[in-house]
Short mmCIF file of C-alpha atoms in Angstrom, two decimals:
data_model
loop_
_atom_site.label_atom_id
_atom_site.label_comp_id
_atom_site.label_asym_id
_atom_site.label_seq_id
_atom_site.Cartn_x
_atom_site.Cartn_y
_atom_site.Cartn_z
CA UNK A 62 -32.61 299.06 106.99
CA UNK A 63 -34.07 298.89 103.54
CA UNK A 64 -32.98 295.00 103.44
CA UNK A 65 -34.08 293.87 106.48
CA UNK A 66 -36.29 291.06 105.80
CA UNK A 67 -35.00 290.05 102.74
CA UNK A 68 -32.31 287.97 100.80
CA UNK A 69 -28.97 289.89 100.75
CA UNK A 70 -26.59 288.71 97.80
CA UNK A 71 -22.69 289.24 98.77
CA UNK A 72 -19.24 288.03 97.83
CA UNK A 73 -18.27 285.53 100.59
CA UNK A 74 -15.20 282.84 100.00
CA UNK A 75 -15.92 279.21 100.38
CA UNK A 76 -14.31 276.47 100.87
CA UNK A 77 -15.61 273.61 98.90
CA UNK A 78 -12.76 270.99 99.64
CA UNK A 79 -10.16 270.39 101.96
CA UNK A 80 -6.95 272.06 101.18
CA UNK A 81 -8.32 273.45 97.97
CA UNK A 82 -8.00 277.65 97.51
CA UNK A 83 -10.81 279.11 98.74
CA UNK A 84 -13.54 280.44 95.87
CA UNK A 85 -14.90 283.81 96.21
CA UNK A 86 -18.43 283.20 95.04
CA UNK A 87 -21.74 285.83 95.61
CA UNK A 88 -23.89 283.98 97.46
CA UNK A 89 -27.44 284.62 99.13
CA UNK A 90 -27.66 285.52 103.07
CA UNK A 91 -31.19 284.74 104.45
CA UNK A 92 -33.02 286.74 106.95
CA UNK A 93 -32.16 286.07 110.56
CA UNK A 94 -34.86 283.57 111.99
CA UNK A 95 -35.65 283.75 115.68
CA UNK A 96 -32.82 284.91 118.17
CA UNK A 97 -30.49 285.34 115.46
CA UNK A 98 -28.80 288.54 114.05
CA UNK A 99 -27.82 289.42 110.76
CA UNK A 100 -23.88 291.16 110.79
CA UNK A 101 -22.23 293.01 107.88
CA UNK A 102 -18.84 291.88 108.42
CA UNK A 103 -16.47 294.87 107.96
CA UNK A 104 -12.79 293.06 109.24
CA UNK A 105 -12.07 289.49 109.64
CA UNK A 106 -8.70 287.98 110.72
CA UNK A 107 -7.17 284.59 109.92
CA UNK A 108 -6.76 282.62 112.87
CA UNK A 109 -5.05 279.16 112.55
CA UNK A 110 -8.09 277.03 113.38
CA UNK A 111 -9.11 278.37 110.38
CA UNK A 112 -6.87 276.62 108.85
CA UNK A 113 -6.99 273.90 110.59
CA UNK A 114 -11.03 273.04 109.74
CA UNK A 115 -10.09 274.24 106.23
CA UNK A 116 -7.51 271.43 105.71
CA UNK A 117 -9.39 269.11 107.61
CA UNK A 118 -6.50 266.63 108.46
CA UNK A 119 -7.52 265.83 111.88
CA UNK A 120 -11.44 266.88 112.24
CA UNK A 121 -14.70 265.76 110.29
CA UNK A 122 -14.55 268.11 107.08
CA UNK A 123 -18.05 269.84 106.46
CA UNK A 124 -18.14 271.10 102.85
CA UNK A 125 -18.79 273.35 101.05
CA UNK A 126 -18.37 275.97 103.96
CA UNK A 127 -17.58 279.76 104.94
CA UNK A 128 -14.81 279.67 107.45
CA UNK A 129 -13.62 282.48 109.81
CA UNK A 130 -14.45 283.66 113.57
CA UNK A 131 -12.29 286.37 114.45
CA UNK A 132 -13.90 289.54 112.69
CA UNK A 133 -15.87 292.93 113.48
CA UNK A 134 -19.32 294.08 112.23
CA UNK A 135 -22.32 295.74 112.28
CA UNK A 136 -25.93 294.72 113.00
CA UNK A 137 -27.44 294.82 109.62
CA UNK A 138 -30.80 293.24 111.15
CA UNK A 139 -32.36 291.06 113.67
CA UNK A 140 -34.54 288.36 113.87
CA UNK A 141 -37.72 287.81 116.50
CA UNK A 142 -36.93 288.07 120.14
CA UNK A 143 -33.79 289.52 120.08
CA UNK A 144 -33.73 292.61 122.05
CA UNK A 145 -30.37 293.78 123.48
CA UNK A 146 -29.06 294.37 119.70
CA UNK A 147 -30.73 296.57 117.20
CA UNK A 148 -29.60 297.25 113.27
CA UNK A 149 -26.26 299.83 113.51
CA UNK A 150 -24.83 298.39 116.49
CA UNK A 151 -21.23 297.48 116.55
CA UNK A 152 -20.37 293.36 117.56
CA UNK A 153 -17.97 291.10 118.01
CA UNK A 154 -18.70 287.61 116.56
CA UNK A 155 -17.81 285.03 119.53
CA UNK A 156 -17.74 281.32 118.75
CA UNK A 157 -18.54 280.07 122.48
CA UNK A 158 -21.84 282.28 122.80
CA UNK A 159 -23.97 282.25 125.77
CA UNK A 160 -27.65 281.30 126.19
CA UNK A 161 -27.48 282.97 129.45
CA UNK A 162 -30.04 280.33 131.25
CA UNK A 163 -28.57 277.49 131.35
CA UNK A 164 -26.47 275.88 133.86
CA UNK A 165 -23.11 276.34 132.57
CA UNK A 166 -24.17 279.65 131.85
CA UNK A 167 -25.26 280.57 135.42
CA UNK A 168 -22.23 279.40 137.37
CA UNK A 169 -19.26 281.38 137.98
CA UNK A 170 -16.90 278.37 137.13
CA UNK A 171 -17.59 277.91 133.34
CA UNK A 172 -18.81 279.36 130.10
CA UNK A 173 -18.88 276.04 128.06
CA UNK A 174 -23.06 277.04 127.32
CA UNK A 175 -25.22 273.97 126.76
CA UNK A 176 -26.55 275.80 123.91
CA UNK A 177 -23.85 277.73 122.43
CA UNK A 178 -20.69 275.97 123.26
CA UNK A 179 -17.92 275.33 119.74
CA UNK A 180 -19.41 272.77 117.77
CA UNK A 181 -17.49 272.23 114.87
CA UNK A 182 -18.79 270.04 113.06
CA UNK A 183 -22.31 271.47 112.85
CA UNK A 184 -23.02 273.42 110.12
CA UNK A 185 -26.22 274.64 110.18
CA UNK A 186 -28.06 277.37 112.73
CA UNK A 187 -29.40 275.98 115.24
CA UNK A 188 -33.15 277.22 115.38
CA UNK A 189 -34.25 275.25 112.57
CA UNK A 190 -30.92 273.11 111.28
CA UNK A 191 -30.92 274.92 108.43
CA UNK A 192 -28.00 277.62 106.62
CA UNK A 193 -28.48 280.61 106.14
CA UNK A 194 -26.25 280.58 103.66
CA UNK A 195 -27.22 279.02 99.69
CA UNK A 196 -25.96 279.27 96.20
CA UNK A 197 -28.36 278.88 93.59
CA UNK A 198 -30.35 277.11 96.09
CA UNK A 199 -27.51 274.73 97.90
CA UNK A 200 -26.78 274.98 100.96
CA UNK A 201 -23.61 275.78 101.91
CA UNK A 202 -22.46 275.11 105.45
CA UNK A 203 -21.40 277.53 108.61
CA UNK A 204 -18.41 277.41 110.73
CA UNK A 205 -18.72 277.19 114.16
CA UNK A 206 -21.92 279.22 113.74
CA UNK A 207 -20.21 282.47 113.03
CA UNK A 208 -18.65 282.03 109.39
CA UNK A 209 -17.06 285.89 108.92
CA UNK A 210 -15.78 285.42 105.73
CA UNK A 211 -18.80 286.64 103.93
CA UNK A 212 -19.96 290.06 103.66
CA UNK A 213 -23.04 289.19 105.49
CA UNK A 214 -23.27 286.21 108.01
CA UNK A 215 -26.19 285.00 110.51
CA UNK A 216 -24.89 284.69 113.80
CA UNK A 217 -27.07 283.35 117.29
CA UNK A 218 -27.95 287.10 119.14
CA UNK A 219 -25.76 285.10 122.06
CA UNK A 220 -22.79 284.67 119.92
CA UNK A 221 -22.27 287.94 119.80
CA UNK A 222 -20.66 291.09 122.02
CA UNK A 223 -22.03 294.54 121.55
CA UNK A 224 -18.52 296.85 121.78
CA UNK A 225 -18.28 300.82 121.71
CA UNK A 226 -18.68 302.25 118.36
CA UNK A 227 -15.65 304.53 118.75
CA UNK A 228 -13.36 300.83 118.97
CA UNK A 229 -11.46 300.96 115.50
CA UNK A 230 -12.86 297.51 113.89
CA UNK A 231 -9.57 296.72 112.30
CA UNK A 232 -7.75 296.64 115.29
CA UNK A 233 -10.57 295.58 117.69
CA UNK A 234 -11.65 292.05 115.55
CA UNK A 235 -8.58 290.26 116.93
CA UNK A 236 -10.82 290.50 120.46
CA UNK A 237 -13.01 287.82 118.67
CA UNK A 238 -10.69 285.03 118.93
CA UNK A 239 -6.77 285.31 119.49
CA UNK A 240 -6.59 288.13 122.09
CA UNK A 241 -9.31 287.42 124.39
CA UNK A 242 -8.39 283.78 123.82
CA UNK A 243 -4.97 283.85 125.50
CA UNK A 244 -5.40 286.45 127.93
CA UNK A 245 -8.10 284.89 128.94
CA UNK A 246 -6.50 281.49 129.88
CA UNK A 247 -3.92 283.28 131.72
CA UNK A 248 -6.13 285.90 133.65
CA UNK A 249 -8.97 283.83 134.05
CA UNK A 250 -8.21 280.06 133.78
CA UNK A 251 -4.37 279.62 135.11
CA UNK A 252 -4.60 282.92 137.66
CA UNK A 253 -0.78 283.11 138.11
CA UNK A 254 0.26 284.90 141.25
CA UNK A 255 2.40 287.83 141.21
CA UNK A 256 6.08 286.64 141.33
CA UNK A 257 5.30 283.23 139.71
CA UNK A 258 6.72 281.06 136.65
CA UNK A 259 5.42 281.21 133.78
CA UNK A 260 5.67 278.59 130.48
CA UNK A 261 3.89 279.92 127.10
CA UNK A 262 4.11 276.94 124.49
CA UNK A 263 3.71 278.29 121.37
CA UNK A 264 4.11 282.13 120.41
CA UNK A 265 1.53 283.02 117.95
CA UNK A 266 -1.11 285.66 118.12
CA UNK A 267 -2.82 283.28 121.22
CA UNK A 268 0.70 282.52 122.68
CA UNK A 269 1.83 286.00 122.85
CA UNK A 270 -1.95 287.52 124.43
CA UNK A 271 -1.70 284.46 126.79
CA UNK A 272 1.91 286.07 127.31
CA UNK A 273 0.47 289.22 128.10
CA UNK A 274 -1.73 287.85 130.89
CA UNK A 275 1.12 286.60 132.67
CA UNK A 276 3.14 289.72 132.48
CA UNK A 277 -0.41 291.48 133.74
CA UNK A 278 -0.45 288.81 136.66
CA UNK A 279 2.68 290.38 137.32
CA UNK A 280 5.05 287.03 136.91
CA UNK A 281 8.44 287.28 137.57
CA UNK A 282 9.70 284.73 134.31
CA UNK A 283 7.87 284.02 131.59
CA UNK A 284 9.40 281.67 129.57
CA UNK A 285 8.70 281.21 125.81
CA UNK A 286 8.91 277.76 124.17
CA UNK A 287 8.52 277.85 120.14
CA UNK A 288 10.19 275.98 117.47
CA UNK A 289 10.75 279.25 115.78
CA UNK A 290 14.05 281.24 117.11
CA UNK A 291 12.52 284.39 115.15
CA UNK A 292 9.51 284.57 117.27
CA UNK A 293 11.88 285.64 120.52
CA UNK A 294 12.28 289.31 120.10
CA UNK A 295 8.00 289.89 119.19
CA UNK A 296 7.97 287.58 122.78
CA UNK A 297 9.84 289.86 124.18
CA UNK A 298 7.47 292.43 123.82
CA UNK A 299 5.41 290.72 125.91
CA UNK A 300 7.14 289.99 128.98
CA UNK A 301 8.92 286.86 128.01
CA UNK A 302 12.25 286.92 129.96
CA UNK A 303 13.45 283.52 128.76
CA UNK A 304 13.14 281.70 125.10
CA UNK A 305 13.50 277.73 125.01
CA UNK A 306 13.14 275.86 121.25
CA UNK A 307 12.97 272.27 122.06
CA UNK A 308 14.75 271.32 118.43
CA UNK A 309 18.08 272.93 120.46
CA UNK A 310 18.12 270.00 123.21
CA UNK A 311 18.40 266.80 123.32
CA UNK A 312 16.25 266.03 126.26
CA UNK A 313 12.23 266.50 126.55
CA UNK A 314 11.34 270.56 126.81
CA UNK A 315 9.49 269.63 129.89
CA UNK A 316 12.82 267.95 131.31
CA UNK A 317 14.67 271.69 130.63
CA UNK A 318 12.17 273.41 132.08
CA UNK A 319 12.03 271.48 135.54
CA UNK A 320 16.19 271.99 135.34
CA UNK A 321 15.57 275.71 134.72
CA UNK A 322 12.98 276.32 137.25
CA UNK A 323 14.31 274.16 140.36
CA UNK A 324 11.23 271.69 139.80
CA UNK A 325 9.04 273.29 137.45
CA UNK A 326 7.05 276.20 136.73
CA UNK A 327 4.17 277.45 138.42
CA UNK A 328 1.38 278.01 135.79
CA UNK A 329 2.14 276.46 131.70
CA UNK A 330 -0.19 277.75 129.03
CA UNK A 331 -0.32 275.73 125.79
CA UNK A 332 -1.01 277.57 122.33
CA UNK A 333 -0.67 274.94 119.62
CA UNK A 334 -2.57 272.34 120.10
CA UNK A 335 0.12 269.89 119.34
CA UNK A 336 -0.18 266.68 121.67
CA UNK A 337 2.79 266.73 122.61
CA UNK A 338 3.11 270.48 123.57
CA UNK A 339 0.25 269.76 125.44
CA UNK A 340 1.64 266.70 127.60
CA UNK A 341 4.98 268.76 127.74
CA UNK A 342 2.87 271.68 129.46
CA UNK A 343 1.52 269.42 131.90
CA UNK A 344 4.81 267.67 132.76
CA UNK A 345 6.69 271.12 132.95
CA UNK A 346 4.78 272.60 136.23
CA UNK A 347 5.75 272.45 139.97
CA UNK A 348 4.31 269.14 142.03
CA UNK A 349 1.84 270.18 144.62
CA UNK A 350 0.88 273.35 143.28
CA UNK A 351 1.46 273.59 139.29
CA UNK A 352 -0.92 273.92 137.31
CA UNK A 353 -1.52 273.54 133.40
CA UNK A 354 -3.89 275.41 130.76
CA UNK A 355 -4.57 273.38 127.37
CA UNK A 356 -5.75 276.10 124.75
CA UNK A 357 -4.88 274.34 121.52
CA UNK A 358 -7.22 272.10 119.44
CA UNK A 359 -5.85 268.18 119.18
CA UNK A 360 -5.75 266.43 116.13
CA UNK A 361 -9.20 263.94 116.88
CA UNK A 362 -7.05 261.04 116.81
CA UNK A 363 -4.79 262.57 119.54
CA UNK A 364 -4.39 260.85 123.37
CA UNK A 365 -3.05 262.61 125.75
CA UNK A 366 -0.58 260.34 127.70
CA UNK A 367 1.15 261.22 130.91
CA UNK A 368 1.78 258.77 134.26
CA UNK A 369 -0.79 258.80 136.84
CA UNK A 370 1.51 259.75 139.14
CA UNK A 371 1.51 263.37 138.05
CA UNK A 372 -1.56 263.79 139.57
CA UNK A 373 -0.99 261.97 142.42
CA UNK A 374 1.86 264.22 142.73
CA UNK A 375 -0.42 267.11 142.98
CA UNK A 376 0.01 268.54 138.97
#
């Protein structure tokens, strides 16, 4: 492409403090550098973590910065060495890339990259620690190395997954994050067997694809637990068979579910990354075979606390 080399100048909206609106500014996009790809970013969802980093209540805040993860593009250009992408091809910005050599990368139980893993608090590319991203000559900062809402973003060649150009890039960019996200934890991570229990703790776009898995795995109940009543009938889209809000009780939600489940459930996925969701998840499954997914992202300050002898008793 006729830009390919050069400085691209694009709208792109940055966050320069915590909880302040987001500015849309023009900014400059530098070339890719080595291993590194250059995306025109066509779609780009809002995903809660988003959010989260932008309000920076519980994480180090990194400022100025271009947030957002969960998008759909197209190769504008690539830097040296990368050769399984070339300008026109449509990708899938993925914050967890893979290097593809290293350890966690070779085995078949993990994809937590020594390279690529989420690393939110770094800002910069990692080639050279610089961003690619500047206006009037300041830096401003990346977002867990994909930053999608810009027009143009730099992205590692292993953060990103070529997709068929015939996949509709408003529809498809939820694959980024929230879809493969959820489904993923259920399919991949908690592996329900067919007939089982399942608990989903929190029903948002994660929630409800991590829903979906467990209705795939072919569970027999899947039980929704949100503080939201409204967020029932979407669930039920999905499989869920039973709908719990913890504000209606009195006791714990991991106390109801053991009463409605004769012990507890089989496999709990957790979607809000809430502590005490989380420790509710953990507490809700069956001794001596239950087991619990954590998805959400914990406030930094957060502990989880449970008594040893829910391990012991085989959790």
């Amino acid at each position: 492409m006729a830009t390919a080399g050069k400085v691209i100048k694009c709208k792109a909206a940055v966050a320069w403090e915590a909880g302040k609106p987001l500015s849309i500014e023009e900014v400059e996009v530098a070339p890719p550098q080595a291993m590194e790809v250059r995306v025109k970013i066509l779609y780009t969802a809002l995903c809660h973590t988003d959010v989260y980093f932008w309000e920076a209540k519980g994480q180090t805040p990194v400022f100025p910065r271009i947030l957002g993860h969960e998008a759909g593009g197209i190769v504008e250009s690539v830097g040296e060495g990368v050769t399984e992408l070339v300008p026109g091809d449509h990708v899938l910005p993925v914050f967890t890339g893979e290097c593809k050599d290293c350890a966690h990368c070779k085995s078949e139980e993990s994809n937590l990259c020594d390279l690529l893993r989420i690393n939110v608090d770094r800002g910069v590319m990692i080639g050279d620690g610089q961003s690619r991203f500047t206006i009037n000559g300041k830096p401003i900062f990346h977002f867990v190395g994909t930053s999608t809402f810009s027009e143009y973003t730099v992205i590692h060649v292993g953060c990103l997954a070529k997709i068929n150009p015939e996949a509709p890039l408003d529809k498809v960019c939820v694959l980024s994050c929230g879809i493969s996200t959820g489904l993923g934890a259920t399919l991949n991570v908690a592996k329900p067997k067919k007939g089982s229990t399942v608990a989903i703790f929190g029903l948002g776009a994660v929630g409800l694809a991590a829903m979906e898995g467990a209705r795939m795995a072919g569970a027999s109940r899947i039980i929704g637990v949100d503080l939201n009543p409204a967020k029932y009938e979407q669930a039920k889209k999905f499989g869920c068979t039973d709908f719990v809000n913890p504000k209606d009780h009195t006791k714990p939600v991991q106390e109801m579910l053991v009463d409605m489940t004769n012990g507890g459930v089989d496999r709990a996925v957790e979607c809000t990354g809430h502590i005490d969701a989380m420790i509710a998840a953990f507490e809700c499954v069956h001794d001596g075979w239950g087991v619990a997914v954590l998805v959400g992202v914990p406030h930094k300050e957060a502990v989880f606390k449970t008594h040893p002898m829910n391990f012991l008793n085989e959790k």
